[in-house]
Amino acid sequence: KPKNARSKRALAKKEPLAHENTKTVLLLRGTTCSSLIQDVLSDINALKRPYSVRFTKKNDLHPFEDASNLEFFSQKNDASLLLFGSHSKKRPHCMTWVRCFGGQVLDMLEVQVVKDTARTLAQFKSEKCKVGLNPLLSFSGTQFASPVSNQHTLAKSMFTDFFRGGESSTVDVEGLQLMINFAAGEDAQDGSPAKIRMRCWRIITKRSGQRVPRIEVEEMGPRIDFSMGRMKEAETGVWTEAMKKPKGVEARRKKNVGTDVVGDKIGRIHLGKQDLSELQTRKVKGLKRSRDGGTEEVADHTSIISAGDADSTSDVEVKRQKFAKFL
């Protein structure tokens, strides 16, 4: 229970909201950190700005052995996403991606940066994107769509949380200038998980002489390849609690109205029992019911006309066919 108004306001700010604010990423470094990891942290900070905070002071942290220090940083800075970089002989150029829920560590993923293929943001001389843009995220590879939870499915969920921007109801086409692609091939022959290749592209719109502009992409950096390391999945109960949505956030579901896989709206109409006898069809007189309830049959009638008045000498019978008329 708060003792004064100031502590009451501080606790009120930490209460869960129906519409949460944009998640902040906190970037930390260990006691031993290579120059490559420091450059990668700087580049990720540039991509995430203004929703990122970077600490340059050395921190003696071991996320998988003791996560209490990470939880302290998360609560102190109101940051639910943490990225910790370190370097050691056993795990060179190591980065640990951490997600928190309720001030506690939810799950973690450890990756190692491949030094031979890494290129920083400064090594690309192309034009950079503006600050604060929401990137387009794409994941290439069957590893990300595996039905069994593994390191790649956790990496897809983790990267989506880290690089997504703030929510908005409208989208400006001019703001779609950054695309981040994550690609993963097949697992190696020795059974080691496939590497994840991260590439950042700048989307350029040019005149095409038509209404739709011509789209080109240009790599702007950074270029990073990740090899998979340790992982810590979230507990089932905690994950269920973290994925729970408050009442009133989702729109009320309309009855018999839904969407298909493409996103088009489809509706379902329920009809009562139909009486086919009252169905309006083409009016054909030949099918008209007679007074006795049956359908009138069409017959040929032959009338015999005596022609005695016309020819007295011979009684000539003239037969005249009477064509049936449809009533």
CSV table of C-alpha atoms in Angstrom, one decimal:
chain,number,residue,atom,x,y,z
A,1,LYS,CA,0.0,0.0,0.0
A,2,PRO,CA,1.5,3.4,-1.0
A,3,LYS,CA,2.4,5.7,1.9
A,4,ASN,CA,2.0,9.0,0.1
A,5,ALA,CA,0.6,10.5,-3.1
A,6,ARG,CA,4.0,10.4,-4.9
A,7,SER,CA,4.4,6.6,-4.4
A,8,LYS,CA,0.7,6.1,-5.4
A,9,ARG,CA,1.3,7.9,-8.7
A,10,ALA,CA,4.5,5.8,-9.2
A,11,LEU,CA,2.6,2.6,-8.7
A,12,ALA,CA,-0.3,3.7,-10.9
A,13,LYS,CA,2.2,4.2,-13.8
A,14,LYS,CA,3.3,0.6,-13.5
A,15,GLU,CA,-0.2,-0.9,-13.5
A,16,PRO,CA,-1.1,-2.8,-16.7
A,17,LEU,CA,-2.9,-0.9,-19.4
A,18,ALA,CA,-5.5,-1.9,-21.8
A,19,HIS,CA,-3.4,-0.4,-24.6
A,20,GLU,CA,0.2,-0.9,-23.7
A,21,ASN,CA,2.9,1.6,-24.7
A,22,THR,CA,5.5,0.8,-27.3
A,23,LYS,CA,8.0,-1.6,-25.8
A,24,THR,CA,11.5,-0.2,-25.0
A,25,VAL,CA,14.7,-2.1,-25.7
A,26,LEU,CA,17.5,-1.9,-23.2
A,27,LEU,CA,21.0,-2.7,-24.6
A,28,LEU,CA,23.6,-3.8,-22.1
A,29,ARG,CA,27.2,-5.0,-22.4
A,30,GLY,CA,29.1,-7.5,-20.2
A,31,THR,CA,32.5,-7.1,-18.5
A,32,THR,CA,34.2,-8.5,-21.6
A,33,CYS,CA,32.7,-7.4,-24.9
A,34,SER,CA,34.3,-7.5,-28.3
A,35,SER,CA,34.4,-4.5,-30.6
A,36,LEU,CA,32.2,-6.4,-33.1
A,37,ILE,CA,29.4,-6.8,-30.5
A,38,GLN,CA,29.7,-3.2,-29.5
A,39,ASP,CA,29.2,-2.2,-33.2
A,40,VAL,CA,26.3,-4.5,-33.5
A,41,LEU,CA,24.6,-3.0,-30.4
A,42,SER,CA,25.2,0.5,-31.8
A,43,ASP,CA,23.5,-0.5,-35.1
A,44,ILE,CA,20.5,-2.1,-33.4
A,45,ASN,CA,20.2,1.0,-31.3
A,46,ALA,CA,20.1,3.1,-34.4
A,47,LEU,CA,17.4,0.9,-36.0
A,48,LYS,CA,15.3,1.0,-32.8
A,49,ARG,CA,15.6,4.7,-31.9
A,50,PRO,CA,13.7,6.3,-30.2
A,51,TYR,CA,12.4,3.2,-28.5
A,52,SER,CA,15.8,2.1,-27.2
A,53,VAL,CA,18.2,2.9,-24.4
A,54,ARG,CA,21.9,1.9,-24.5
A,55,PHE,CA,24.1,1.5,-21.4
A,56,THR,CA,27.9,1.6,-22.1
A,57,LYS,CA,29.0,0.7,-18.6
A,58,LYS,CA,30.3,-2.8,-18.0
A,59,ASN,CA,28.0,-5.1,-16.2
A,60,ASP,CA,28.9,-8.5,-14.6
A,61,LEU,CA,25.8,-10.4,-15.8
A,62,HIS,CA,25.2,-14.1,-16.5
A,63,PRO,CA,21.6,-14.3,-17.9
A,64,PHE,CA,21.3,-18.1,-17.9
A,65,GLU,CA,22.8,-18.5,-14.4
A,66,ASP,CA,21.3,-15.6,-12.6
A,67,ALA,CA,18.6,-13.4,-14.2
A,68,SER,CA,17.9,-11.2,-11.1
A,69,ASN,CA,20.2,-8.4,-12.3
A,70,LEU,CA,18.3,-8.3,-15.7
A,71,GLU,CA,15.0,-8.2,-13.9
A,72,PHE,CA,16.3,-5.2,-11.8
A,73,PHE,CA,17.3,-3.3,-15.0
A,74,SER,CA,13.9,-4.1,-16.5
A,75,GLN,CA,12.0,-2.8,-13.6
A,76,LYS,CA,14.2,0.2,-13.1
A,77,ASN,CA,14.0,1.4,-16.7
A,78,ASP,CA,10.5,0.2,-17.5
A,79,ALA,CA,11.9,-1.9,-20.4
A,80,SER,CA,10.4,-5.3,-21.2
A,81,LEU,CA,13.0,-6.1,-23.9
A,82,LEU,CA,16.7,-6.5,-23.1
A,83,LEU,CA,19.7,-7.3,-25.4
A,84,PHE,CA,22.9,-8.3,-23.7
A,85,GLY,CA,26.2,-8.6,-25.5
A,86,SER,CA,29.3,-10.4,-24.2
A,87,HIS,CA,32.4,-12.2,-25.4
A,88,SER,CA,34.3,-15.2,-24.1
A,89,LYS,CA,36.5,-18.0,-25.3
A,90,LYS,CA,33.7,-20.5,-24.9
A,91,ARG,CA,31.0,-18.3,-26.5
A,92,PRO,CA,32.6,-15.7,-28.7
A,93,HIS,CA,30.6,-12.6,-29.9
A,94,CYS,CA,27.6,-13.7,-28.0
A,95,MET,CA,24.2,-11.9,-27.8
A,96,THR,CA,21.4,-12.8,-25.5
A,97,TRP,CA,17.8,-11.6,-26.4
A,98,VAL,CA,15.6,-11.4,-23.3
A,99,ARG,CA,11.9,-10.7,-22.9
A,100,CYS,CA,10.3,-9.8,-19.6
A,101,PHE,CA,6.7,-10.0,-18.3
A,102,GLY,CA,5.6,-8.4,-15.1
A,103,GLY,CA,9.2,-7.5,-14.2
A,104,GLN,CA,10.3,-11.2,-14.5
A,105,VAL,CA,12.2,-12.9,-17.2
A,106,LEU,CA,9.8,-14.6,-19.6
A,107,ASP,CA,12.2,-16.3,-22.1
A,108,MET,CA,15.7,-15.9,-23.5
A,109,LEU,CA,17.6,-16.8,-26.7
A,110,GLU,CA,21.3,-16.8,-27.1
A,111,VAL,CA,23.0,-16.3,-30.5
A,112,GLN,CA,26.5,-15.8,-31.7
A,113,VAL,CA,27.5,-13.3,-34.4
A,114,VAL,CA,29.6,-14.8,-37.2
A,115,LYS,CA,32.6,-12.5,-37.5
A,116,ASP,CA,33.6,-13.3,-41.1
A,117,THR,CA,30.3,-12.2,-42.7
A,118,ALA,CA,29.4,-9.3,-40.4
A,119,ARG,CA,29.2,-5.8,-41.7
A,120,THR,CA,28.2,-2.8,-39.7
A,121,LEU,CA,25.9,0.1,-40.6
A,122,ALA,CA,28.9,2.4,-41.2
A,123,GLN,CA,30.4,0.1,-43.8
A,124,PHE,CA,27.5,0.7,-46.2
A,125,LYS,CA,27.9,4.0,-47.9
A,126,SER,CA,24.3,4.2,-49.1
A,127,GLU,CA,21.7,6.5,-47.7
A,128,LYS,CA,20.1,5.6,-44.4
A,129,CYS,CA,16.4,5.6,-43.4
A,130,LYS,CA,14.9,8.2,-41.1
A,131,VAL,CA,14.6,7.7,-37.4
A,132,GLY,CA,11.4,6.2,-35.9
A,133,LEU,CA,10.1,4.3,-38.9
A,134,ASN,CA,8.2,1.1,-38.5
A,135,PRO,CA,10.1,-1.6,-40.5
A,136,LEU,CA,8.6,-4.3,-42.7
A,137,LEU,CA,9.6,-7.7,-41.3
A,138,SER,CA,9.9,-10.8,-43.5
A,139,PHE,CA,11.0,-14.4,-42.5
A,140,SER,CA,12.2,-16.7,-45.2
A,141,GLY,CA,12.6,-20.4,-44.5
A,142,THR,CA,10.6,-23.4,-43.4
A,143,GLN,CA,12.4,-23.4,-40.0
A,144,PHE,CA,10.4,-20.4,-38.9
A,145,ALA,CA,7.1,-22.2,-39.6
A,146,SER,CA,7.9,-25.4,-37.7
A,147,PRO,CA,4.9,-26.9,-35.8
A,148,VAL,CA,7.4,-27.9,-33.0
A,149,SER,CA,8.8,-25.2,-30.9
A,150,ASN,CA,12.5,-24.8,-31.5
A,151,GLN,CA,15.2,-22.1,-31.6
A,152,HIS,CA,14.0,-20.7,-34.9
A,153,THR,CA,10.4,-20.3,-33.9
A,154,LEU,CA,11.5,-18.6,-30.7
A,155,ALA,CA,13.8,-16.4,-32.8
A,156,LYS,CA,10.9,-15.3,-35.0
A,157,SER,CA,8.8,-14.4,-32.1
A,158,MET,CA,11.7,-12.6,-30.4
A,159,PHE,CA,12.7,-10.6,-33.4
A,160,THR,CA,9.1,-9.6,-34.1
A,161,ASP,CA,8.8,-8.2,-30.6
A,162,PHE,CA,12.2,-6.4,-30.8
A,163,PHE,CA,11.9,-4.7,-34.2
A,164,ARG,CA,8.2,-3.9,-34.4
A,165,GLY,CA,7.4,-0.3,-34.0
A,166,GLY,CA,4.4,1.5,-32.4
A,167,GLU,CA,0.9,0.7,-33.3
A,168,SER,CA,-1.0,3.0,-35.7
A,169,SER,CA,-4.4,2.9,-37.3
A,170,THR,CA,-3.2,4.4,-40.6
A,171,VAL,CA,-0.2,3.7,-42.8
A,172,ASP,CA,1.7,6.3,-44.8
A,173,VAL,CA,3.3,4.9,-47.9
A,174,GLU,CA,6.2,7.3,-47.6
A,175,GLY,CA,7.0,5.8,-44.2
A,176,LEU,CA,7.6,2.3,-45.6
A,177,GLN,CA,11.3,2.8,-46.2
A,178,LEU,CA,12.9,0.0,-44.1
A,179,MET,CA,12.6,-3.8,-44.6
A,180,ILE,CA,14.4,-6.3,-42.4
A,181,ASN,CA,14.7,-9.8,-43.7
A,182,PHE,CA,15.5,-12.9,-41.7
A,183,ALA,CA,16.4,-16.0,-43.7
A,184,ALA,CA,17.2,-19.5,-42.5
A,185,GLY,CA,18.3,-22.5,-44.6
A,186,GLU,CA,18.3,-26.2,-43.7
A,187,ASP,CA,20.1,-27.7,-40.7
A,188,ALA,CA,23.7,-28.7,-41.2
A,189,GLN,CA,24.7,-32.4,-41.7
A,190,ASP,CA,26.1,-32.6,-38.2
A,191,GLY,CA,22.7,-31.7,-36.8
A,192,SER,CA,23.5,-28.2,-35.7
A,193,PRO,CA,20.7,-25.6,-36.2
A,194,ALA,CA,20.7,-23.5,-39.4
A,195,LYS,CA,22.1,-20.0,-39.2
A,196,ILE,CA,19.9,-17.0,-39.4
A,197,ARG,CA,20.9,-14.3,-41.9
A,198,MET,CA,19.7,-10.8,-41.1
A,199,ARG,CA,19.6,-8.2,-43.9
A,200,CYS,CA,18.3,-4.6,-43.8
A,201,TRP,CA,17.1,-3.0,-47.0
A,202,ARG,CA,16.0,0.6,-47.8
A,203,ILE,CA,12.9,0.8,-50.0
A,204,ILE,CA,13.1,3.4,-52.8
A,205,THR,CA,10.1,4.6,-54.8
A,206,LYS,CA,10.8,6.1,-58.2
A,207,ARG,CA,8.7,7.4,-61.0
A,208,SER,CA,7.5,4.9,-63.5
A,209,GLY,CA,5.3,7.0,-65.8
A,210,GLN,CA,2.2,5.3,-64.4
A,211,ARG,CA,0.1,5.6,-61.3
A,212,VAL,CA,2.0,2.9,-59.4
A,213,PRO,CA,5.6,3.9,-58.7
A,214,ARG,CA,8.5,1.7,-59.4
A,215,ILE,CA,10.0,0.0,-56.3
A,216,GLU,CA,13.7,-0.7,-55.7
A,217,VAL,CA,15.5,-2.0,-52.7
A,218,GLU,CA,19.1,-1.1,-51.6
A,219,GLU,CA,21.0,-2.8,-48.8
A,220,MET,CA,21.8,-0.3,-46.1
A,221,GLY,CA,23.1,-2.5,-43.3
A,222,PRO,CA,23.8,-4.0,-40.9
A,223,ARG,CA,24.5,-7.4,-42.3
A,224,ILE,CA,24.6,-10.0,-39.5
A,225,ASP,CA,24.6,-13.8,-39.5
A,226,PHE,CA,23.6,-15.6,-36.2
A,227,SER,CA,24.5,-19.1,-35.2
A,228,MET,CA,22.1,-20.6,-32.6
A,229,GLY,CA,23.1,-21.0,-29.0
A,230,ARG,CA,21.2,-21.7,-25.8
A,231,MET,CA,17.5,-21.0,-25.2
A,232,LYS,CA,15.1,-20.8,-22.3
A,233,GLU,CA,11.4,-21.1,-23.1
A,234,ALA,CA,8.6,-19.5,-21.1
A,235,GLU,CA,6.6,-21.6,-18.6
A,236,THR,CA,3.2,-22.6,-19.8
A,237,GLY,CA,1.3,-20.8,-17.1
A,238,VAL,CA,3.3,-17.6,-17.4
A,239,TRP,CA,3.0,-17.6,-21.2
A,240,THR,CA,-0.8,-18.0,-21.0
A,241,GLU,CA,-0.9,-15.1,-18.6
A,242,ALA,CA,1.3,-13.0,-20.8
A,243,MET,CA,-0.9,-13.7,-23.9
A,244,LYS,CA,-4.1,-12.9,-22.1
A,245,LYS,CA,-5.9,-9.8,-23.5
A,246,PRO,CA,-8.1,-7.6,-21.3
A,247,LYS,CA,-11.8,-7.2,-21.9
A,248,GLY,CA,-12.9,-4.5,-24.1
A,249,VAL,CA,-9.7,-4.4,-26.3
A,250,GLU,CA,-11.0,-6.7,-29.0
A,251,ALA,CA,-14.0,-5.7,-31.1
A,252,ARG,CA,-17.2,-7.5,-30.4
A,253,ARG,CA,-17.6,-10.4,-32.8
A,254,LYS,CA,-20.5,-10.0,-35.1
A,255,LYS,CA,-22.7,-13.1,-35.5
A,256,ASN,CA,-22.3,-15.0,-38.7
A,257,VAL,CA,-19.7,-12.6,-40.0
A,258,GLY,CA,-16.0,-13.6,-40.4
A,259,THR,CA,-13.0,-13.4,-42.6
A,260,ASP,CA,-11.3,-16.0,-44.9
A,261,VAL,CA,-7.6,-16.7,-45.2
A,262,VAL,CA,-7.1,-13.8,-47.6
A,263,GLY,CA,-8.8,-11.3,-45.2
A,264,ASP,CA,-12.0,-10.8,-47.1
A,265,LYS,CA,-15.2,-10.5,-45.1
A,266,ILE,CA,-17.6,-13.3,-45.6
A,267,GLY,CA,-21.1,-13.7,-44.1
A,268,ARG,CA,-23.5,-16.6,-43.5
A,269,ILE,CA,-27.2,-16.4,-44.1
A,270,HIS,CA,-29.6,-18.8,-42.5
A,271,LEU,CA,-32.8,-19.5,-44.4
A,272,GLY,CA,-36.0,-21.1,-43.1
A,273,LYS,CA,-37.7,-24.1,-44.6
A,274,GLN,CA,-38.7,-23.4,-48.2
A,275,ASP,CA,-42.0,-24.4,-49.8
A,276,LEU,CA,-41.2,-25.2,-53.4
A,277,SER,CA,-44.9,-25.1,-54.3
A,278,GLU,CA,-44.9,-21.4,-53.8
A,279,LEU,CA,-41.7,-20.9,-55.8
A,280,GLN,CA,-42.2,-18.3,-58.5
A,281,THR,CA,-41.2,-19.8,-61.9
A,282,ARG,CA,-41.9,-19.1,-65.5
A,283,LYS,CA,-45.7,-19.0,-66.2
A,284,VAL,CA,-46.4,-21.8,-68.7
A,285,LYS,CA,-50.1,-22.2,-69.6
A,286,GLY,CA,-49.6,-25.8,-70.5
A,287,LEU,CA,-48.7,-26.6,-66.9
A,288,LYS,CA,-51.6,-24.7,-65.4
A,289,ARG,CA,-53.7,-26.8,-63.0
A,290,SER,CA,-57.3,-27.5,-63.9
A,291,ARG,CA,-60.2,-27.0,-61.7
A,292,ASP,CA,-60.3,-30.7,-60.6
A,293,GLY,CA,-56.7,-30.3,-59.4
A,294,GLY,CA,-55.0,-32.2,-62.2
A,295,THR,CA,-53.0,-30.9,-65.1
A,296,GLU,CA,-55.0,-30.5,-68.3
A,297,GLU,CA,-54.0,-32.9,-71.0
A,298,VAL,CA,-53.7,-31.6,-74.5
A,299,ALA,CA,-55.6,-33.7,-77.1
A,300,ASP,CA,-56.3,-33.5,-80.8
A,301,HIS,CA,-59.9,-33.0,-81.6
A,302,THR,CA,-61.2,-33.8,-85.0
A,303,SER,CA,-64.5,-32.3,-86.2
A,304,ILE,CA,-66.5,-33.8,-89.0
A,305,ILE,CA,-68.3,-31.3,-91.2
A,306,SER,CA,-71.0,-32.4,-93.5
A,307,ALA,CA,-70.8,-30.8,-96.9
A,308,GLY,CA,-74.3,-31.9,-98.1
A,309,ASP,CA,-75.4,-28.4,-98.6
A,310,ALA,CA,-72.4,-27.7,-100.8
A,311,ASP,CA,-72.6,-30.9,-102.8
A,312,SER,CA,-76.0,-32.7,-102.9
A,313,THR,CA,-75.0,-35.5,-105.2
A,314,SER,CA,-72.4,-36.9,-103.0
A,315,ASP,CA,-72.3,-36.9,-99.3
A,316,VAL,CA,-68.8,-35.7,-98.8
A,317,GLU,CA,-67.3,-35.7,-95.4
A,318,VAL,CA,-64.7,-33.0,-94.9
A,319,LYS,CA,-62.5,-33.5,-92.1
A,320,ARG,CA,-60.9,-30.5,-90.6
A,321,GLN,CA,-58.2,-30.8,-88.0
A,322,LYS,CA,-58.8,-28.7,-85.0
A,323,PHE,CA,-55.6,-27.7,-83.6
A,324,ALA,CA,-55.3,-27.8,-79.9
A,325,LYS,CA,-54.9,-24.6,-78.1
A,326,PHE,CA,-53.1,-24.2,-74.9
A,327,LEU,CA,-55.3,-22.8,-72.4
